mmCIF file of C-alpha atoms in Angstrom:
data_model
loop_
_atom_site.group_PDB
_atom_site.id
_atom_site.type_symbol
_atom_site.label_atom_id
_atom_site.label_comp_id
_atom_site.label_asym_id
_atom_site.label_seq_id
_atom_site.Cartn_x
_atom_site.Cartn_y
_atom_site.Cartn_z
ATOM 1 C CA MET A 564 216.993 193.781 -24.398
ATOM 2 C CA THR A 565 216.157 197.046 -26.183
ATOM 3 C CA ASP A 566 215.116 196.912 -29.833
ATOM 4 C CA HIS A 567 215.928 199.460 -32.548
ATOM 5 C CA ALA A 568 215.798 199.304 -36.321
ATOM 6 C CA VAL A 569 219.430 200.491 -36.541
ATOM 7 C CA VAL A 570 222.185 200.837 -33.952
ATOM 8 C CA ILE A 571 225.193 202.990 -34.804
ATOM 9 C CA ALA A 572 228.519 202.467 -33.053
ATOM 10 C CA GLY A 573 230.349 205.795 -32.883
ATOM 11 C CA ALA A 574 229.162 209.388 -32.424
ATOM 12 C CA GLY A 575 231.807 211.106 -34.502
ATOM 13 C CA PRO A 576 230.863 213.108 -37.609
ATOM 14 C CA THR A 577 230.089 209.968 -39.633
ATOM 15 C CA GLY A 578 227.928 208.292 -37.010
ATOM 16 C CA LEU A 579 226.049 211.484 -36.187
ATOM 17 C CA MET A 580 225.376 212.244 -39.847
ATOM 18 C CA LEU A 581 224.088 208.724 -40.402
ATOM 19 C CA ALA A 582 221.852 209.006 -37.328
ATOM 20 C CA GLY A 583 220.406 212.241 -38.650
ATOM 21 C CA GLU A 584 219.779 210.769 -42.086
ATOM 22 C CA LEU A 585 217.944 207.785 -40.630
ATOM 23 C CA ALA A 586 215.907 209.895 -38.210
ATOM 24 C CA LEU A 587 214.802 212.195 -41.032
ATOM 25 C CA ALA A 588 213.513 209.105 -42.824
ATOM 26 C CA GLY A 589 211.538 207.981 -39.780
ATOM 27 C CA VAL A 590 213.830 205.109 -38.790
ATOM 28 C CA ASP A 591 214.165 204.109 -35.121
ATOM 29 C CA VAL A 592 217.894 204.593 -34.572
ATOM 30 C CA ALA A 593 220.165 204.743 -31.524
ATOM 31 C CA VAL A 594 223.864 205.625 -31.188
ATOM 32 C CA VAL A 595 226.418 204.225 -28.736
ATOM 33 C CA GLU A 596 229.654 206.128 -28.101
ATOM 34 C CA ARG A 597 232.582 205.096 -25.906
ATOM 35 C CA ARG A 598 233.414 208.706 -24.940
ATOM 36 C CA SER A 599 231.618 210.048 -21.884
ATOM 37 C CA ALA A 600 230.326 213.080 -23.830
ATOM 38 C CA HIS A 601 230.510 214.528 -27.331
ATOM 39 C CA ASP A 602 233.175 217.016 -26.237
ATOM 40 C CA LEU A 603 236.309 216.462 -28.300
ATOM 41 C CA VAL A 604 239.808 217.217 -27.048
ATOM 42 C CA GLY A 605 241.679 219.295 -29.635
ATOM 43 C CA SER A 606 240.430 220.840 -32.846
ATOM 44 C CA ARG A 607 241.212 217.762 -35.002
ATOM 45 C CA ALA A 608 240.069 218.060 -38.636
ATOM 46 C CA GLY A 609 239.989 221.627 -39.892
ATOM 47 C CA GLY A 610 237.143 221.999 -42.339
ATOM 48 C CA MET A 611 234.710 220.940 -45.004
ATOM 49 C CA THR A 612 234.861 220.632 -48.768
ATOM 50 C CA PRO A 613 232.222 222.004 -51.172
ATOM 51 C CA ARG A 614 230.548 218.608 -51.616
ATOM 52 C CA THR A 615 230.122 218.151 -47.872
ATOM 53 C CA ILE A 616 228.573 221.616 -47.585
ATOM 54 C CA GLU A 617 226.239 220.679 -50.445
ATOM 55 C CA VAL A 618 224.896 217.593 -48.671
ATOM 56 C CA LEU A 619 224.427 219.545 -45.435
ATOM 57 C CA ASP A 620 222.541 222.169 -47.422
ATOM 58 C CA GLN A 621 220.280 219.453 -48.818
ATOM 59 C CA ARG A 622 219.342 218.655 -45.215
ATOM 60 C CA GLY A 623 218.722 222.311 -44.376
ATOM 61 C CA ILE A 624 221.568 222.618 -41.866
ATOM 62 C CA ALA A 625 224.488 224.082 -43.845
ATOM 63 C CA GLU A 626 224.007 227.555 -42.373
ATOM 64 C CA ARG A 627 224.588 226.194 -38.870
ATOM 65 C CA PHE A 628 228.138 225.352 -39.903
ATOM 66 C CA LEU A 629 228.802 228.313 -42.186
ATOM 67 C CA ALA A 630 227.917 230.719 -39.371
ATOM 68 C CA GLN A 631 230.737 229.331 -37.239
ATOM 69 C CA GLY A 632 233.590 229.102 -39.739
ATOM 70 C CA VAL A 633 235.508 230.943 -42.437
ATOM 71 C CA THR A 634 234.966 230.252 -46.138
ATOM 72 C CA CYS A 635 237.862 230.050 -48.572
ATOM 73 C CA ARG A 636 237.903 229.761 -52.363
ATOM 74 C CA ILE A 637 241.507 228.589 -52.502
ATOM 75 C CA GLY A 638 242.521 224.942 -52.472
ATOM 76 C CA HIS A 639 245.956 223.321 -52.414
ATOM 77 C CA TYR A 640 247.314 220.331 -54.247
ATOM 78 C CA SER A 641 250.966 219.312 -54.300
ATOM 79 C CA TRP A 642 251.944 222.775 -53.022
ATOM 80 C CA LEU A 643 249.979 224.532 -55.756
ATOM 81 C CA ARG A 644 247.296 227.051 -54.800
ATOM 82 C CA LEU A 645 244.129 226.485 -56.817
ATOM 83 C CA ASP A 646 241.240 228.883 -57.357
ATOM 84 C CA ILE A 647 238.033 226.866 -56.852
ATOM 85 C CA SER A 648 235.606 229.769 -57.304
ATOM 86 C CA ASP A 649 234.503 228.442 -60.722
ATOM 87 C CA LEU A 650 233.298 225.087 -59.395
ATOM 88 C CA PRO A 651 229.758 224.440 -60.724
ATOM 89 C CA THR A 652 228.053 224.793 -57.340
ATOM 90 C CA ARG A 653 226.694 227.648 -55.270
ATOM 91 C CA HIS A 654 228.972 226.359 -52.511
ATOM 92 C CA ASN A 655 232.143 227.043 -54.475
ATOM 93 C CA TYR A 656 234.331 227.273 -51.390
ATOM 94 C CA GLY A 657 235.711 225.272 -48.522
ATOM 95 C CA LEU A 658 234.907 225.956 -44.897
ATOM 96 C CA ALA A 659 237.546 226.249 -42.186
ATOM 97 C CA LEU A 660 235.865 224.868 -39.054
ATOM 98 C CA SER A 661 237.287 222.773 -36.226
ATOM 99 C CA GLN A 662 236.015 219.224 -35.893
ATOM 100 C CA TYR A 663 234.814 219.765 -32.349
ATOM 101 C CA ARG A 664 232.415 222.407 -33.670
ATOM 102 C CA VAL A 665 231.291 220.067 -36.455
ATOM 103 C CA GLU A 666 230.555 217.294 -33.948
ATOM 104 C CA ARG A 667 228.791 219.607 -31.509
ATOM 105 C CA THR A 668 226.566 221.019 -34.253
ATOM 106 C CA LEU A 669 225.701 217.577 -35.615
ATOM 107 C CA ALA A 670 224.972 216.309 -32.086
ATOM 108 C CA ASP A 671 222.605 219.230 -31.487
ATOM 109 C CA TRP A 672 220.800 218.466 -34.772
ATOM 110 C CA VAL A 673 220.529 214.770 -33.975
ATOM 111 C CA GLY A 674 219.226 215.642 -30.517
ATOM 112 C CA GLU A 675 216.498 217.801 -32.067
ATOM 113 C CA LEU A 676 215.483 214.773 -34.125
ATOM 114 C CA GLY A 677 215.066 212.729 -30.957
ATOM 115 C CA VAL A 678 217.867 210.230 -31.505
ATOM 116 C CA PRO A 679 219.195 208.715 -28.243
ATOM 117 C CA ILE A 680 222.998 208.769 -27.884
ATOM 118 C CA HIS A 681 224.368 206.486 -25.187
ATOM 119 C CA TYR A 682 227.674 208.025 -24.103
ATOM 120 C CA GLY A 683 230.229 206.085 -22.086
ATOM 121 C CA CYS A 684 229.068 202.914 -23.799
ATOM 122 C CA GLU A 685 231.055 200.743 -26.206
ATOM 123 C CA VAL A 686 230.116 197.748 -28.300
ATOM 124 C CA THR A 687 232.112 194.719 -27.167
ATOM 125 C CA GLY A 688 230.686 192.172 -29.582
ATOM 126 C CA PHE A 689 227.690 191.124 -31.599
ATOM 127 C CA ALA A 690 226.023 188.159 -33.251
ATOM 128 C CA GLN A 691 223.957 188.412 -36.405
ATOM 129 C CA ASN A 692 221.458 186.101 -38.053
ATOM 130 C CA ASP A 693 218.685 186.358 -40.617
ATOM 131 C CA ALA A 694 216.411 188.085 -38.095
ATOM 132 C CA GLY A 695 218.784 190.819 -36.919
ATOM 133 C CA VAL A 696 221.837 191.650 -34.800
ATOM 134 C CA GLU A 697 222.262 191.176 -31.047
ATOM 135 C CA ILE A 698 224.757 193.709 -29.725
ATOM 136 C CA ASP A 699 226.686 193.405 -26.444
ATOM 137 C CA LEU A 700 227.689 196.589 -24.607
ATOM 138 C CA CYS A 701 230.537 197.154 -22.165
ATOM 139 C CA ASP A 702 228.143 197.803 -19.260
ATOM 140 C CA GLY A 703 226.525 194.402 -19.613
ATOM 141 C CA ARG A 704 223.431 195.612 -21.446
ATOM 142 C CA ALA A 705 222.387 194.308 -24.835
ATOM 143 C CA LEU A 706 220.638 195.865 -27.815
ATOM 144 C CA ARG A 707 218.873 194.212 -30.715
ATOM 145 C CA ALA A 708 218.681 195.809 -34.150
ATOM 146 C CA GLU A 709 217.843 194.968 -37.718
ATOM 147 C CA TYR A 710 221.162 196.500 -38.771
ATOM 148 C CA LEU A 711 224.397 197.583 -37.075
ATOM 149 C CA ALA A 712 226.510 200.414 -38.529
ATOM 150 C CA GLY A 713 230.170 200.582 -37.539
ATOM 151 C CA CYS A 714 231.255 204.225 -37.479
ATOM 152 C CA ASP A 715 233.728 203.605 -34.668
ATOM 153 C CA GLY A 716 237.003 204.738 -36.202
ATOM 154 C CA GLY A 717 240.138 203.237 -37.666
ATOM 155 C CA ARG A 718 240.487 200.655 -34.875
ATOM 156 C CA SER A 719 236.836 199.671 -35.362
ATOM 157 C CA VAL A 720 235.573 196.982 -33.008
ATOM 158 C CA ILE A 721 232.704 196.358 -35.414
ATOM 159 C CA ARG A 722 234.965 195.754 -38.403
ATOM 160 C CA LYS A 723 237.216 193.399 -36.439
ATOM 161 C CA ALA A 724 234.306 191.457 -34.944
ATOM 162 C CA ALA A 725 232.757 191.098 -38.395
ATOM 163 C CA GLY A 726 236.025 189.642 -39.689
ATOM 164 C CA ILE A 727 236.253 192.144 -42.534
ATOM 165 C CA ASP A 728 239.783 192.396 -43.933
ATOM 166 C CA PHE A 729 241.505 195.781 -43.721
ATOM 167 C CA PRO A 730 244.371 195.590 -46.227
ATOM 168 C CA GLY A 731 246.779 198.423 -46.924
ATOM 169 C CA TRP A 732 250.316 199.521 -46.187
ATOM 170 C CA GLU A 733 252.349 200.655 -43.225
ATOM 171 C CA PRO A 734 253.383 204.284 -42.612
ATOM 172 C CA SER A 735 256.369 205.915 -44.272
ATOM 173 C CA ILE A 736 256.121 209.290 -42.502
ATOM 174 C CA SER A 737 255.103 210.543 -39.088
ATOM 175 C CA CYS A 738 253.936 214.014 -38.082
ATOM 176 C CA LEU A 739 253.284 215.793 -34.816
ATOM 177 C CA ILE A 740 250.272 218.062 -34.481
ATOM 178 C CA ALA A 741 249.209 220.265 -31.588
ATOM 179 C CA ASP A 742 247.058 223.194 -30.522
ATOM 180 C CA VAL A 743 249.462 225.440 -28.622
ATOM 181 C CA GLU A 744 250.064 228.883 -27.168
ATOM 182 C CA THR A 745 253.142 230.664 -28.513
ATOM 183 C CA GLY A 746 255.192 233.581 -27.281
ATOM 184 C CA GLU A 747 256.040 234.708 -30.809
ATOM 185 C CA GLU A 748 253.939 234.908 -33.960
ATOM 186 C CA PRO A 749 254.960 232.067 -36.284
ATOM 187 C CA PRO A 750 255.129 232.289 -40.092
ATOM 188 C CA TRP A 751 251.515 231.456 -40.951
ATOM 189 C CA GLY A 752 250.680 228.897 -43.578
ATOM 190 C CA LEU A 753 252.038 225.689 -45.019
ATOM 191 C CA HIS A 754 255.793 225.400 -45.618
ATOM 192 C CA ARG A 755 258.265 222.910 -47.007
ATOM 193 C CA ASP A 756 262.044 222.967 -47.022
ATOM 194 C CA GLN A 757 264.916 220.495 -46.999
ATOM 195 C CA ALA A 758 264.107 219.470 -43.417
ATOM 196 C CA GLY A 759 260.511 218.523 -44.169
ATOM 197 C CA PHE A 760 257.113 220.190 -44.074
ATOM 198 C CA HIS A 761 255.381 222.102 -41.336
ATOM 199 C CA SER A 762 252.500 224.522 -40.889
ATOM 200 C CA PHE A 763 251.064 227.153 -38.569
ATOM 201 C CA PHE A 764 247.384 228.083 -38.575
ATOM 202 C CA GLN A 765 244.890 229.706 -36.268
ATOM 203 C CA LEU A 766 241.518 228.046 -36.642
ATOM 204 C CA GLU A 767 239.665 230.626 -34.527
ATOM 205 C CA ASP A 768 240.286 234.266 -33.635
ATOM 206 C CA GLY A 769 242.086 234.366 -30.319
ATOM 207 C CA GLY A 770 242.348 230.603 -30.283
ATOM 208 C CA PRO A 771 245.426 228.402 -30.078
ATOM 209 C CA VAL A 772 247.940 227.999 -32.879
ATOM 210 C CA ARG A 773 247.628 224.733 -34.802
ATOM 211 C CA VAL A 774 251.179 223.468 -35.327
ATOM 212 C CA MET A 775 251.997 220.567 -37.610
ATOM 213 C CA VAL A 776 255.580 219.414 -38.116
ATOM 214 C CA ALA A 777 257.208 216.308 -39.577
ATOM 215 C CA ALA A 778 258.622 214.017 -36.913
ATOM 216 C CA PRO A 779 262.196 212.741 -37.285
ATOM 217 C CA HIS A 780 261.284 209.056 -36.977
ATOM 218 C CA VAL A 781 258.430 206.750 -37.956
ATOM 219 C CA GLY A 782 257.004 204.289 -35.454
ATOM 220 C CA GLN A 783 257.808 206.090 -32.212
ATOM 221 C CA ALA A 784 255.927 204.654 -29.251
ATOM 222 C CA GLY A 785 254.157 206.557 -26.508
ATOM 223 C CA GLU A 786 252.190 209.769 -26.423
ATOM 224 C CA PRO A 787 253.981 212.824 -27.869
ATOM 225 C CA THR A 788 254.867 215.677 -25.537
ATOM 226 C CA LEU A 789 255.338 219.425 -25.723
ATOM 227 C CA GLY A 790 259.074 218.711 -25.653
ATOM 228 C CA ASP A 791 258.734 216.622 -28.818
ATOM 229 C CA ILE A 792 256.995 219.521 -30.589
ATOM 230 C CA ARG A 793 259.703 221.957 -29.458
ATOM 231 C CA ALA A 794 262.498 219.668 -30.627
ATOM 232 C CA ALA A 795 260.883 219.079 -34.028
ATOM 233 C CA LEU A 796 260.345 222.820 -34.575
ATOM 234 C CA LEU A 797 263.908 223.613 -33.547
ATOM 235 C CA ALA A 798 265.130 221.075 -36.095
ATOM 236 C CA VAL A 799 263.200 222.606 -39.024
ATOM 237 C CA ARG A 800 262.891 226.291 -38.038
ATOM 238 C CA GLY A 801 265.702 226.928 -35.567
ATOM 239 C CA THR A 802 263.143 228.186 -33.025
ATOM 240 C CA ASP A 803 260.108 226.881 -31.170
ATOM 241 C CA TYR A 804 258.363 230.296 -31.210
ATOM 242 C CA GLY A 805 258.137 230.286 -27.444
ATOM 243 C CA ILE A 806 255.627 227.453 -27.135
ATOM 244 C CA ARG A 807 254.470 227.392 -23.524
ATOM 245 C CA ALA A 808 251.284 225.344 -23.350
ATOM 246 C CA ALA A 809 249.358 222.795 -25.378
ATOM 247 C CA ALA A 810 245.646 222.023 -25.236
ATOM 248 C CA TRP A 811 246.104 218.947 -27.407
ATOM 249 C CA ILE A 812 249.058 217.014 -28.854
ATOM 250 C CA SER A 813 248.855 214.060 -31.182
ATOM 251 C CA ARG A 814 250.768 212.111 -33.792
ATOM 252 C CA PHE A 815 249.595 210.897 -37.185
ATOM 253 C CA THR A 816 251.102 208.936 -40.049
ATOM 254 C CA ASP A 817 250.278 208.080 -43.625
ATOM 255 C CA VAL A 818 249.228 204.514 -42.743
ATOM 256 C CA THR A 819 246.660 203.614 -45.395
ATOM 257 C CA ARG A 820 244.041 200.861 -45.202
ATOM 258 C CA GLN A 821 240.612 200.179 -46.645
ATOM 259 C CA ALA A 822 237.995 197.593 -45.729
ATOM 260 C CA ALA A 823 237.705 194.859 -48.329
ATOM 261 C CA SER A 824 233.930 195.122 -48.033
ATOM 262 C CA TYR A 825 231.702 197.807 -46.532
ATOM 263 C CA ARG A 826 229.007 195.242 -45.756
ATOM 264 C CA ASP A 827 228.833 191.873 -44.067
ATOM 265 C CA GLY A 828 225.205 190.791 -43.922
ATOM 266 C CA ARG A 829 223.455 193.128 -41.479
ATOM 267 C CA VAL A 830 226.658 194.937 -40.530
ATOM 268 C CA LEU A 831 227.871 197.992 -42.444
ATOM 269 C CA LEU A 832 230.955 200.197 -42.147
ATOM 270 C CA ALA A 833 231.389 203.920 -42.779
ATOM 271 C CA GLY A 834 233.986 206.621 -42.201
ATOM 272 C CA ASP A 835 237.335 205.701 -40.651
ATOM 273 C CA ALA A 836 236.019 202.242 -39.804
ATOM 274 C CA ALA A 837 236.011 201.643 -43.559
ATOM 275 C CA HIS A 838 239.092 203.612 -44.644
ATOM 276 C CA VAL A 839 242.108 205.362 -43.138
ATOM 277 C CA HIS A 840 244.734 207.432 -44.933
ATOM 278 C CA LEU A 841 246.911 210.518 -44.529
ATOM 279 C CA PRO A 842 244.595 212.971 -42.721
ATOM 280 C CA ILE A 843 246.023 216.167 -44.211
ATOM 281 C CA GLY A 844 243.183 217.997 -45.909
ATOM 282 C CA GLY A 845 240.409 216.648 -43.697
ATOM 283 C CA HIS A 846 239.497 213.944 -46.196
ATOM 284 C CA GLY A 847 238.549 211.497 -43.452
ATOM 285 C CA LEU A 848 235.836 213.742 -42.003
ATOM 286 C CA ASN A 849 234.481 214.763 -45.397
ATOM 287 C CA THR A 850 234.523 211.285 -46.911
ATOM 288 C CA GLY A 851 232.875 209.896 -43.784
ATOM 289 C CA ILE A 852 230.001 212.385 -43.835
ATOM 290 C CA GLN A 853 229.429 211.627 -47.507
ATOM 291 C CA ASP A 854 229.518 207.873 -46.757
ATOM 292 C CA ALA A 855 226.752 208.449 -44.225
ATOM 293 C CA VAL A 856 224.562 210.350 -46.666
ATOM 294 C CA ASN A 857 224.913 207.624 -49.295
ATOM 295 C CA LEU A 858 224.172 204.848 -46.805
ATOM 296 C CA GLY A 859 221.423 206.586 -44.840
ATOM 297 C CA TRP A 860 218.662 206.781 -47.411
ATOM 298 C CA LYS A 861 219.373 203.284 -48.689
ATOM 299 C CA LEU A 862 219.256 201.758 -45.229
ATOM 300 C CA ALA A 863 216.025 203.630 -44.530
ATOM 301 C CA GLN A 864 214.423 202.284 -47.727
ATOM 302 C CA VAL A 865 215.372 198.722 -46.792
ATOM 303 C CA VAL A 866 214.203 199.062 -43.168
ATOM 304 C CA HIS A 867 210.831 200.390 -44.332
ATOM 305 C CA GLY A 868 210.484 197.507 -46.805
ATOM 306 C CA ALA A 869 210.395 199.839 -49.804
ATOM 307 C CA CYS A 870 213.469 198.269 -51.423
ATOM 308 C CA PRO A 871 215.179 194.868 -51.278
ATOM 309 C CA GLU A 872 218.365 194.324 -49.268
ATOM 310 C CA ALA A 873 220.328 194.275 -52.520
ATOM 311 C CA LEU A 874 220.134 198.073 -52.481
ATOM 312 C CA LEU A 875 222.685 198.043 -49.650
ATOM 313 C CA ASP A 876 225.253 196.492 -51.981
ATOM 314 C CA THR A 877 225.205 199.688 -54.052
ATOM 315 C CA TYR A 878 226.613 201.517 -51.009
ATOM 316 C CA HIS A 879 229.879 199.597 -51.314
ATOM 317 C CA ALA A 880 229.830 199.834 -55.103
ATOM 318 C CA GLU A 881 229.518 203.630 -55.019
ATOM 319 C CA ARG A 882 231.543 204.624 -51.961
ATOM 320 C CA HIS A 883 234.429 202.143 -51.992
ATOM 321 C CA PRO A 884 235.952 203.721 -55.151
ATOM 322 C CA VAL A 885 235.756 207.199 -53.581
ATOM 323 C CA ALA A 886 237.795 206.215 -50.546
ATOM 324 C CA ARG A 887 240.056 204.141 -52.770
ATOM 325 C CA ALA A 888 240.951 207.344 -54.609
ATOM 326 C CA CYS A 889 241.817 208.998 -51.275
ATOM 327 C CA CYS A 890 243.965 206.007 -50.356
ATOM 328 C CA THR A 891 245.876 205.877 -53.620
ATOM 329 C CA THR A 892 246.305 209.583 -54.394
ATOM 330 C CA PRO A 893 250.084 210.294 -54.336
ATOM 331 C CA TRP A 894 250.221 212.924 -51.592
ATOM 332 C CA PRO A 895 253.335 215.113 -51.382
ATOM 333 C CA ARG A 896 255.734 213.682 -48.808
ATOM 334 C CA PRO A 897 258.076 215.652 -46.534
ATOM 335 C CA HIS A 898 261.086 214.795 -48.686
ATOM 336 C CA SER A 899 259.359 214.444 -52.057
ATOM 337 C CA SER A 900 260.765 215.933 -55.225
ATOM 338 C CA VAL A 901 258.653 219.114 -55.216
ATOM 339 C CA PRO A 902 260.743 222.277 -55.039
ATOM 340 C CA ALA A 903 262.206 223.119 -51.651
ATOM 341 C CA ASN A 904 261.514 226.321 -49.714
ATOM 342 C CA VAL A 905 257.868 226.457 -50.812
ATOM 343 C CA SER A 906 255.267 228.254 -48.730
ATOM 344 C CA ALA A 907 251.528 228.755 -48.873
ATOM 345 C CA PRO A 908 251.141 231.691 -46.466
ATOM 346 C CA CYS A 909 247.714 231.913 -44.838
ATOM 347 C CA ALA A 910 246.766 232.303 -41.174
ATOM 348 C CA THR A 911 243.444 230.458 -41.556
ATOM 349 C CA PRO A 912 243.610 227.007 -43.171
ATOM 350 C CA CYS A 913 241.627 226.149 -46.252
ATOM 351 C CA PRO A 914 240.016 222.717 -45.856
ATOM 352 C CA SER A 915 242.537 221.242 -48.295
ATOM 353 C CA CYS A 916 245.467 222.217 -46.054
#
C-alpha cells in the first residue's frame, strides 16, 4: 500500500490546481484520474474570469494561459453587455481559452512540480479513521493518505461514498452544445428570440465553431447526435449552416445541486464534486480553481502540523457561500421575460458567455 499525505481524485482543472498548490507547499500529493490521459474531448468551458487569472498570477503561471487565449474587457449579464475595464485589478479582463488548453497547461505545471498522476485509475471506495484514509482503486491497488480530496465531478464517487447530501433541484431547460464544421458562416455571438437562445463562437482561429442551442425537450435520454443539432438549429434559425462534422457533441441542463458539507472528517470536496449549476459562463471551472486555491494552503498547513484541523472548517465556511451564489443566481432562461430578438454579436466568446 502506497502512502501519501494527500490523494486527489480527479485531474480536471480543480484537482490539478489543488495538486499544484499542495506541491508548492511541500506536501506529498498524488492524483488519480479515471481518464487514460489528460487529453479532453471537445473544448468544454470557454475561459477564465479576472479572479481566476489573479490567483494564477499569484502562483507565477498566469502568462502561460494568457499567451494561449484572447482577453476581453466585456462581460454579459442577463443579455446586457458590461464594460469591466474599471475593475480594481490589473487583470481587468476575462480570458477566452478552451478548457482542454487549461487542463493541459495545469498538467504540465503539476508535472514540473513532480506530482504523480495515475491515469486510467478510479477510486472505487475508501475507509477513513483517526489515522488516515485507505483508498481502493479500480485496478485492485490501494493507497493510504492523511486526507482524500474529491475533485471527481458532479457524479463524484467520493461524495457518494462519504454519504454527503447533494440537495438541489431538477432541470427546467436542456441545451445542446457542439464543436462543428460549417459550410456557411453563422451569425456570431449570443442570440435570443421567441424560439429560445443560441450562440455561435470560434474559440480558436481556424478551429471549429462552438454551437449552443436550446433543445426542445428536457430529460431526453441517450447521447445527442449531429442530427439533433441540425434539427434544433433548423427550428430556431431556419438553417443548419451546412454543418457537416462534429468533433464533440454534448448536452447540458440547469440542474443545480450543492453538497451540504464540503468536509467529512478527512475527506474534502471541491469543484463540481461540491456544486453543479448551469454551466453557461464557465462558472464551474472558475469556481473550482478558486476552491482549490482556498483549500490548498489550509490543507498544507494542517498536514505540516502548523495549524489545527479546525482550519479546514473555514474552507466550507468561505467557499460554500460562493458556490451558493452561483446556484441561486437567477440566470436568464430560453423563454424568460427579457426582450426577444436580442443579440450580443462577437465571434470570440467572453468568459461570461
